[in-house]
CSV table of C-alpha atoms and ligand atoms in Angstrom, one decimal:
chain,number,residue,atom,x,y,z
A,57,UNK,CA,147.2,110.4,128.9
A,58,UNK,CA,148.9,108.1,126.6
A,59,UNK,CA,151.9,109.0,127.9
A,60,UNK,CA,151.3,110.0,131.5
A,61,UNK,CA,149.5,106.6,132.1
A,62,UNK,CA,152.6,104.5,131.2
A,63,UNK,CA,155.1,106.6,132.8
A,64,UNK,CA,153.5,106.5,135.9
A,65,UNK,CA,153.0,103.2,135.5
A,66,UNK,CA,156.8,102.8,134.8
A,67,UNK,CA,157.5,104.8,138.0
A,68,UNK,CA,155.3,103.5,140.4
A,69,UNK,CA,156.3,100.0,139.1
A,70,UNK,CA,160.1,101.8,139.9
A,71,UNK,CA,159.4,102.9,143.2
A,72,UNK,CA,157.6,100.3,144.2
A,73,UNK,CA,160.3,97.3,142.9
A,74,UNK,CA,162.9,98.9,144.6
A,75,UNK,CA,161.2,98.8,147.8
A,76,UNK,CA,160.6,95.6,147.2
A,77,UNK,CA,164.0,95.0,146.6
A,78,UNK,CA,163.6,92.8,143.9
A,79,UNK,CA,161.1,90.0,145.5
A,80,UNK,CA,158.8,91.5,143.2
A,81,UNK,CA,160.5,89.8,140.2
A,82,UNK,CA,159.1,86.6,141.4
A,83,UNK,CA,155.7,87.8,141.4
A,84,UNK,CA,156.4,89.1,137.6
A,85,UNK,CA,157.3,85.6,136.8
A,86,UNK,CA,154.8,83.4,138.4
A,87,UNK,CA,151.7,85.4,136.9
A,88,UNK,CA,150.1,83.8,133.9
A,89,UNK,CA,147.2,85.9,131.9
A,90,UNK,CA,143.6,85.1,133.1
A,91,UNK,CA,140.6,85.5,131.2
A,92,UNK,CA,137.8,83.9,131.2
A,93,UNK,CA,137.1,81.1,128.2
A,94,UNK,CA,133.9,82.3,126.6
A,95,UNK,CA,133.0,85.8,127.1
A,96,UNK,CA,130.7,88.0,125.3
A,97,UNK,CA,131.6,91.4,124.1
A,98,UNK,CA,131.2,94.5,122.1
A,99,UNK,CA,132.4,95.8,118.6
A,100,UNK,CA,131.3,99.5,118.3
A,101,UNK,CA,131.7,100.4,114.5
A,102,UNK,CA,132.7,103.9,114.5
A,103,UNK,CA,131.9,104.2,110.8
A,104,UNK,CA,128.4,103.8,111.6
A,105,UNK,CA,128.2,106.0,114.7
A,106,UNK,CA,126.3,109.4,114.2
A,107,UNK,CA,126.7,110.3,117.5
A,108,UNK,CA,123.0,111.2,118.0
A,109,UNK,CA,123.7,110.3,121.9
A,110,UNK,CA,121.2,108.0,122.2
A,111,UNK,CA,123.4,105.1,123.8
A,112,UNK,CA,124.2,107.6,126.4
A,113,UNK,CA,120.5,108.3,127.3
A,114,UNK,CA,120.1,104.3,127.5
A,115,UNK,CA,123.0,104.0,129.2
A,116,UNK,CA,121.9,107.0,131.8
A,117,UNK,CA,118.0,105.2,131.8
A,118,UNK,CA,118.9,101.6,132.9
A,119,UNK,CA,121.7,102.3,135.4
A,120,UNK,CA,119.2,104.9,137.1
A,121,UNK,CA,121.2,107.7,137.1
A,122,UNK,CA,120.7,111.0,138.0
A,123,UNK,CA,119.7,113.3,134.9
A,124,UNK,CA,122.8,115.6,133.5
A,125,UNK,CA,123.5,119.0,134.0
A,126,UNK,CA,123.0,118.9,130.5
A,127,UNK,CA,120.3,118.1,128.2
A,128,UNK,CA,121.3,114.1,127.0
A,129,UNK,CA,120.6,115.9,123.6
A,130,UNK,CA,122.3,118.3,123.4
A,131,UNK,CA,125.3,118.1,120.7
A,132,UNK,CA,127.5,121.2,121.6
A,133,UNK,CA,128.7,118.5,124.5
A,134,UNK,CA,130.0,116.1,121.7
A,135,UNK,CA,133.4,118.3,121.1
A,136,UNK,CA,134.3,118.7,125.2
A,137,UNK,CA,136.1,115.6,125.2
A,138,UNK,CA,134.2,114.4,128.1
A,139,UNK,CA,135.2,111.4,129.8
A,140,UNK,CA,132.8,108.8,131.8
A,141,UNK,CA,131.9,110.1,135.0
A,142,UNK,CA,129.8,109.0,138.0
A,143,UNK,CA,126.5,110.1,136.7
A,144,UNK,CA,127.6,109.2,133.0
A,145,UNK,CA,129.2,105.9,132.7
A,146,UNK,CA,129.1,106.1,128.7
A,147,UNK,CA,130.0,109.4,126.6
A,148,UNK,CA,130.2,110.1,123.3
A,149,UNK,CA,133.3,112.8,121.8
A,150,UNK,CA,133.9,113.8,118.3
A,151,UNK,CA,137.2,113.8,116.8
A,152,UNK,CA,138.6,115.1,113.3
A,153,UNK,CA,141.2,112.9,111.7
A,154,UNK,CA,141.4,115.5,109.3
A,155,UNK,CA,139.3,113.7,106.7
A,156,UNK,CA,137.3,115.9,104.1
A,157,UNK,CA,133.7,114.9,102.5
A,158,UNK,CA,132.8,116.1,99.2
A,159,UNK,CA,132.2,119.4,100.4
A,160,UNK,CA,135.6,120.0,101.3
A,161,UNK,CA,134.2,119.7,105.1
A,162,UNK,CA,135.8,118.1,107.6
A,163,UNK,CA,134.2,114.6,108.8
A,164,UNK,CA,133.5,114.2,112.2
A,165,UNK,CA,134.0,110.5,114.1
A,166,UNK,CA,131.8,109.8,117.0
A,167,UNK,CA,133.5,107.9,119.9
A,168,UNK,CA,131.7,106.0,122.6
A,169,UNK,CA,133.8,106.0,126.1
A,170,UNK,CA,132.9,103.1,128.7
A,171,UNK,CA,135.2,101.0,130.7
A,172,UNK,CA,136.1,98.2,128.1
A,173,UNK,CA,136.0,95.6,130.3
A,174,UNK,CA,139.5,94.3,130.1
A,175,UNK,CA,139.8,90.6,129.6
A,176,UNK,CA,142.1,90.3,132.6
A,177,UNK,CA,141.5,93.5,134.2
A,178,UNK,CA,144.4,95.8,135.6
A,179,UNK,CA,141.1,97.6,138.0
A,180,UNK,CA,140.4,94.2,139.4
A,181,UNK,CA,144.2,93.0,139.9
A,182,UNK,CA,145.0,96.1,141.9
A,183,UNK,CA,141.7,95.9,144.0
A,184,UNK,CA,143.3,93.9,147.5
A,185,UNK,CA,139.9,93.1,148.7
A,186,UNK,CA,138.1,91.7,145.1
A,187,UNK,CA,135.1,94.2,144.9
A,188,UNK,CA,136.1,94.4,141.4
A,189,UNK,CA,136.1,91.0,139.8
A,190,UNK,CA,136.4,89.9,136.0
A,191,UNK,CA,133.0,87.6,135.7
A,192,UNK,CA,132.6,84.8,132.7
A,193,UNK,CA,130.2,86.4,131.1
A,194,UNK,CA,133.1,89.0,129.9
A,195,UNK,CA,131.8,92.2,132.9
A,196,UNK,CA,134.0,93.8,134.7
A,197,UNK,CA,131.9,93.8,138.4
A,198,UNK,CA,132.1,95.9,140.9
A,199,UNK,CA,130.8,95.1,144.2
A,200,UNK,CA,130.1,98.0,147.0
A,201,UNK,CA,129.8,95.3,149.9
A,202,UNK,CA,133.6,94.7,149.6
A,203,UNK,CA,135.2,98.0,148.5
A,204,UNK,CA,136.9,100.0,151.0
A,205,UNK,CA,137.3,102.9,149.0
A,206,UNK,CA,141.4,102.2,148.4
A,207,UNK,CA,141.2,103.6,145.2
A,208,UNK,CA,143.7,101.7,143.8
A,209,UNK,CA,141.4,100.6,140.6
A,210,UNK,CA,141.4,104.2,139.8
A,211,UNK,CA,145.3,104.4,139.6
A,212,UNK,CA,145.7,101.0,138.0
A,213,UNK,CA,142.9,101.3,135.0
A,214,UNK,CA,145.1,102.4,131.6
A,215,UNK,CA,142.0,104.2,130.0
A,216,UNK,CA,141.5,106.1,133.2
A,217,UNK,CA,137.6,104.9,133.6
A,218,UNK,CA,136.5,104.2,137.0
A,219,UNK,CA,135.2,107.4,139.5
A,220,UNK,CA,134.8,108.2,142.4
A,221,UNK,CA,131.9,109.6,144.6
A,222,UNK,CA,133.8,111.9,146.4
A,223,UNK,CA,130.8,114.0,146.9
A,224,UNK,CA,129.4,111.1,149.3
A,225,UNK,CA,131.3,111.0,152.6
A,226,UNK,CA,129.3,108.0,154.0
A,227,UNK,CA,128.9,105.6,151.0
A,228,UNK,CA,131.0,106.5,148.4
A,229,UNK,CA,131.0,103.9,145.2
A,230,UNK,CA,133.5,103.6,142.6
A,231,UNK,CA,131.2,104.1,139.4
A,232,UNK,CA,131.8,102.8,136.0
A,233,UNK,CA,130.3,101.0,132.8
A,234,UNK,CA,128.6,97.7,134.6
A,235,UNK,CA,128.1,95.8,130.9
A,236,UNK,CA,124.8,96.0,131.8
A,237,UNK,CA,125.7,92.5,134.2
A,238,UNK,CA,122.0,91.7,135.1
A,239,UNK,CA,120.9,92.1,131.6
A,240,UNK,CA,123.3,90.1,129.9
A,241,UNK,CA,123.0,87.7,132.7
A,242,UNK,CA,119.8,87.2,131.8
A,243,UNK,CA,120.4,86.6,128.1
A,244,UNK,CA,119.2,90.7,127.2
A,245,UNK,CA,122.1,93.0,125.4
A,246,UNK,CA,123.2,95.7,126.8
A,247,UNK,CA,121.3,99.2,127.3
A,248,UNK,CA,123.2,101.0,125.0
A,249,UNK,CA,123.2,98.4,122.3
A,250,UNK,CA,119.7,97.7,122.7
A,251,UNK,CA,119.0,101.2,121.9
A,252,UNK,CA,121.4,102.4,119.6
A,253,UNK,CA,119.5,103.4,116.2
A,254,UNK,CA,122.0,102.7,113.9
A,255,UNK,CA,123.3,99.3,114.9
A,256,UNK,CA,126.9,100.8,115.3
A,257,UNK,CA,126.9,98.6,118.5
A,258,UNK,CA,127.5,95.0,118.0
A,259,UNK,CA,126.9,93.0,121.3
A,260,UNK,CA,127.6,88.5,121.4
A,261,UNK,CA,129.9,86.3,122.4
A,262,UNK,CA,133.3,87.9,121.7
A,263,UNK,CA,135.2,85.5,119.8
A,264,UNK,CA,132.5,84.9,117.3
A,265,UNK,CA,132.2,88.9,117.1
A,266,UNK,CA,136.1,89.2,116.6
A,267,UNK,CA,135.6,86.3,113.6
A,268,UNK,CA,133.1,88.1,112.1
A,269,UNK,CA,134.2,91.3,112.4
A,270,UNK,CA,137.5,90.0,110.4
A,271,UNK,CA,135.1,89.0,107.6
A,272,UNK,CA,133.7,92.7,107.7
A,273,UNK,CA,136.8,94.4,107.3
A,274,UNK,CA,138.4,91.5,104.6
A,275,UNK,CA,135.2,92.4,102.7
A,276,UNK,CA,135.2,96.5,103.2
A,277,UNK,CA,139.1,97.4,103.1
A,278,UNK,CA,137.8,100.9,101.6
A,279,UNK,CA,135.4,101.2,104.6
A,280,UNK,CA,137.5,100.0,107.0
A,281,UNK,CA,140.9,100.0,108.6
A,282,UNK,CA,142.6,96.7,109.1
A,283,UNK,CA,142.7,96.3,112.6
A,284,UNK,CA,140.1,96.2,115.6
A,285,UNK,CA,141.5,98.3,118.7
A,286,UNK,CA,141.1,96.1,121.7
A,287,UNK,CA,141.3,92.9,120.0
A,288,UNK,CA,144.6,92.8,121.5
A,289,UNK,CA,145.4,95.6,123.6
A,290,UNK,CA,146.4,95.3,127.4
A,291,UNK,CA,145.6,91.4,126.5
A,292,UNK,CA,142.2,92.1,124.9
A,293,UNK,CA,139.3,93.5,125.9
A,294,UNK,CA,135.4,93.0,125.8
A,295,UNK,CA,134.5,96.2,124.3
A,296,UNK,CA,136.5,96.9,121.2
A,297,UNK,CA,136.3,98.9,117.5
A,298,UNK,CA,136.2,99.3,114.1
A,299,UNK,CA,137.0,102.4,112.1
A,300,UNK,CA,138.5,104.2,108.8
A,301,UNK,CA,140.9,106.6,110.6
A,302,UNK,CA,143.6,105.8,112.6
A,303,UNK,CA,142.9,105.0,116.2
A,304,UNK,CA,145.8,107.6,117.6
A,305,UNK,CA,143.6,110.3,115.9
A,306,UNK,CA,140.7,109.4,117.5
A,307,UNK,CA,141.7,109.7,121.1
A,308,UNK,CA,142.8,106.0,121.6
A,309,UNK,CA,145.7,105.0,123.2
A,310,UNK,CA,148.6,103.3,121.8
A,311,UNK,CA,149.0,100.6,124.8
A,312,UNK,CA,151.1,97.4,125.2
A,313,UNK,CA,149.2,94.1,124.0
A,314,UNK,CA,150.0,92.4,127.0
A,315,UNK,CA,147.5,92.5,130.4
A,316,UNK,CA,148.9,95.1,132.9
A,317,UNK,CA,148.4,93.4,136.0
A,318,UNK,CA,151.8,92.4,136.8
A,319,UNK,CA,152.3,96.0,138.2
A,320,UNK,CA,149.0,96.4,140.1
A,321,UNK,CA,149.7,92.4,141.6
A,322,UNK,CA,152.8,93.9,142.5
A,323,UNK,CA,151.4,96.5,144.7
A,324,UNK,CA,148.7,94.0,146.1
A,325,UNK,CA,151.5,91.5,147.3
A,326,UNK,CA,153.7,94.2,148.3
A,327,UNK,CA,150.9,95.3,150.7
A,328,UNK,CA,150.9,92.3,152.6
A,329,UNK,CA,154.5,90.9,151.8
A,330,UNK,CA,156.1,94.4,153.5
A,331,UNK,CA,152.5,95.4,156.0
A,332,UNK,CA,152.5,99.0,154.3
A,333,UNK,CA,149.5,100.9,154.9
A,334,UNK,CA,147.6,101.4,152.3
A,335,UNK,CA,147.6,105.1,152.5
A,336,UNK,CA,151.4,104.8,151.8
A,337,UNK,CA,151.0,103.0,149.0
A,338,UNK,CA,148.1,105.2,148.1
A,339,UNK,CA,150.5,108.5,148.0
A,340,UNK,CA,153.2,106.6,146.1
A,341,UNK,CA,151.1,106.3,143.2
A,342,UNK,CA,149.8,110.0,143.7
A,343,UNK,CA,153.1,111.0,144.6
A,344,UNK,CA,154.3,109.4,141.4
A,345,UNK,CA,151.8,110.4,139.1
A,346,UNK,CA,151.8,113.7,139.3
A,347,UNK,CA,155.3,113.9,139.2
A,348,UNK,CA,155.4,112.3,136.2
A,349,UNK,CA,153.4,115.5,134.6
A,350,UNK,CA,150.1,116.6,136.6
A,351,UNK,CA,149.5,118.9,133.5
A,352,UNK,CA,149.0,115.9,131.4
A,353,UNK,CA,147.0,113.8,133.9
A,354,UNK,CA,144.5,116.9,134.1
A,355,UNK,CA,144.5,117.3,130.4
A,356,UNK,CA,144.9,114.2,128.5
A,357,UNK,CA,143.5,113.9,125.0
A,358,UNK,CA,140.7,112.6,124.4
A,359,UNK,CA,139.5,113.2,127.9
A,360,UNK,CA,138.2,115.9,130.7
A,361,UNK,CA,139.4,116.2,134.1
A,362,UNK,CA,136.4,115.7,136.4
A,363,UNK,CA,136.5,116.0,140.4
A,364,UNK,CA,135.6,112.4,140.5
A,365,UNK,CA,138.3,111.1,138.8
A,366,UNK,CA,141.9,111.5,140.7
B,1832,SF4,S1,123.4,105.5,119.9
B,1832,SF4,FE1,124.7,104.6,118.3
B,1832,SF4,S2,124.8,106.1,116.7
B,1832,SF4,FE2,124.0,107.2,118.5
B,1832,SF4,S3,125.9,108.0,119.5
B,1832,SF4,FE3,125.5,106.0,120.4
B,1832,SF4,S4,126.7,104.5,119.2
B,1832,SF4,FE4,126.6,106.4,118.0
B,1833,SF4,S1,139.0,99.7,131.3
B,1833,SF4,FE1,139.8,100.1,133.4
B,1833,SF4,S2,138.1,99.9,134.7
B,1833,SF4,FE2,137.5,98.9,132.8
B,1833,SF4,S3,138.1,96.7,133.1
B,1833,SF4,FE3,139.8,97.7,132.1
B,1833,SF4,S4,141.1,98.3,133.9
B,1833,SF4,FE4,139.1,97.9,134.7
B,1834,SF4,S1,127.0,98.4,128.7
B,1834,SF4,FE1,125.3,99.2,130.1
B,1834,SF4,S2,126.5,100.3,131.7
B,1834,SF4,FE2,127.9,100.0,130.0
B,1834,SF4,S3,127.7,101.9,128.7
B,1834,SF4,FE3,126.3,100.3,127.8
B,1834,SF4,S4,124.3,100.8,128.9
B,1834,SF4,FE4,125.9,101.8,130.1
């Protein structure tokens, strides 16, 4: 996905700067980073994961969603490689980094996948009508009464989170992690954190998480590698890690530590600026994508195609 993601990126941004014939260069250069000042966020310590599944069943009980095809207990799922879905907006994969215990066994990492909430959101920048909308408290918010089903959040998100309920043809929703927005809203963490039983979920206000978090890893250096994924990638984001194997081995993706907006603006001016329909813009980035390599998009690591994804 890694790699698929960013060229298509690169060739949309292509195909669409050239039929912009260059105004967009202006938009590149007037856009400064947004985020809000004081967010809250998420450091999930993957050393401390034992991926018992339990955040998923939390996850699964507050957001009311429908029960899984299978059991939210059942294990075997944990080595699909299963990406978040519209009935699962959390899952849990196991990777092996190739690290042995004492037994000469290999160790197992447990990954939780949810949208990270991006501190300035590439999902929200490429939605033209704002149903998806960065909020101070640090959630990523979707809201139905504005979407109109575009799909250009879809395209535009570089960990390939939201869905899609294709399977409703009267009101579809784009589905994804919420941060549990009501809860924290009302001072409660989220579900998954709440219920996680071995505290590998650390949920507060994100800049005093990233400080301590520092502290953690300055004071564990055997435990832990020195750096915390999404501290800094794609500009920050609000859910981020800790581990003591590389991320790349893990299924994370080695992105830019810049916000990617500046493509997904692009698109949003060039809608208006040049009075394309949307579908056309739609099938460009389609078009694009799976020319890039539609065996990769269906078969990324660390991930599962899935119908309601693109
Ligand atoms: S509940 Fe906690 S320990 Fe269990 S899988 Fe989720 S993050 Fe890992
Ligand atoms: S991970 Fe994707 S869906 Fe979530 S906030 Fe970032 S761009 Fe949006
Ligand atoms: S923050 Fe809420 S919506 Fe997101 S994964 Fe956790 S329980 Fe699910």
């Amino acid at each position: 996905m890694n790699i698929s993601r960013r060229h298509f990126l690169g060739v949309a941004g292509g195909m669409i700067s050239s039929a912009a014939a260059g105004n967009c260069k202006k938009v590149f250069a007037a856009r400064q980073p947004k985020a809000p000042p004081n967010p809250y966020g998420c450091v999930v310590d993957l050393t401390a994961c034992v991926g018992c599944r339990t955040c998923e069943q939390a996850c699964n009980r507050v957001n009311h969603l429908p029960p899984p095809k299978e059991r939210l207990d059942d294990r075997t799922v944990l080595d699909q490689k299963r990406r978040p879905s519209t009935g699962a907006f959390t899952v849990i994969n196991s990777y092996y980094s190739g690290r042995l215990d004492e037994q000469n066994q290999l160790v197992p990492t447990y990954v939780k996948v949810q949208c990270m909430h991006c501190q300035d959101p590439a999902c929200a920048s490429a939605c033209i009508t704002g149903a998806l909308s960065k909020k101070d408290n640090g959630a990523v918010h979707y809201d139905k009464s504005k979407c109109v089903g575009c799909r250009y959040c879809l395209v535009a998100c570089p960990f390939q989170i939201p869905a899609y309920e294709y399977f409703d043809p009267l009101t579809p929703r784009v589905r994804k992690c919420t941060f549990c927005y009501e809860r924290i809203s009302m001072g409660g963490k989220p579900g998954c954190a709440a219920a996680c039983p071995m505290e590998a979920i650390t949920f507060g206000n994100r800049q005093i998480l990233l400080e301590g978090t520092r502290r953690k890893i300055t004071a564990n250096p055997v435990r832990y590698l020195n750096k915390i994924y999404g501290e800094s990638e794609v500009g920050g984001t609000s859910w981020m890690y800790i581990s003591k194997d590389p991320f790349e081995k893990l299924g994370f993706l080695s992105l830019p530590h810049y916000p990617m907006p500046h493509l997904t603006e692009t698109i949003q001016h060039s809608i208006f600026a040049y009075m394309w329909a949307p579908i056309t813009l739609f099938a460009i980035l389609t078009g694009a994508m799976w020319k890039i390599n539609p065996e990769q998009i269906n078969h990324a690591p660390g991930f599962q195609a899935q119908e309601d994804h693109i």
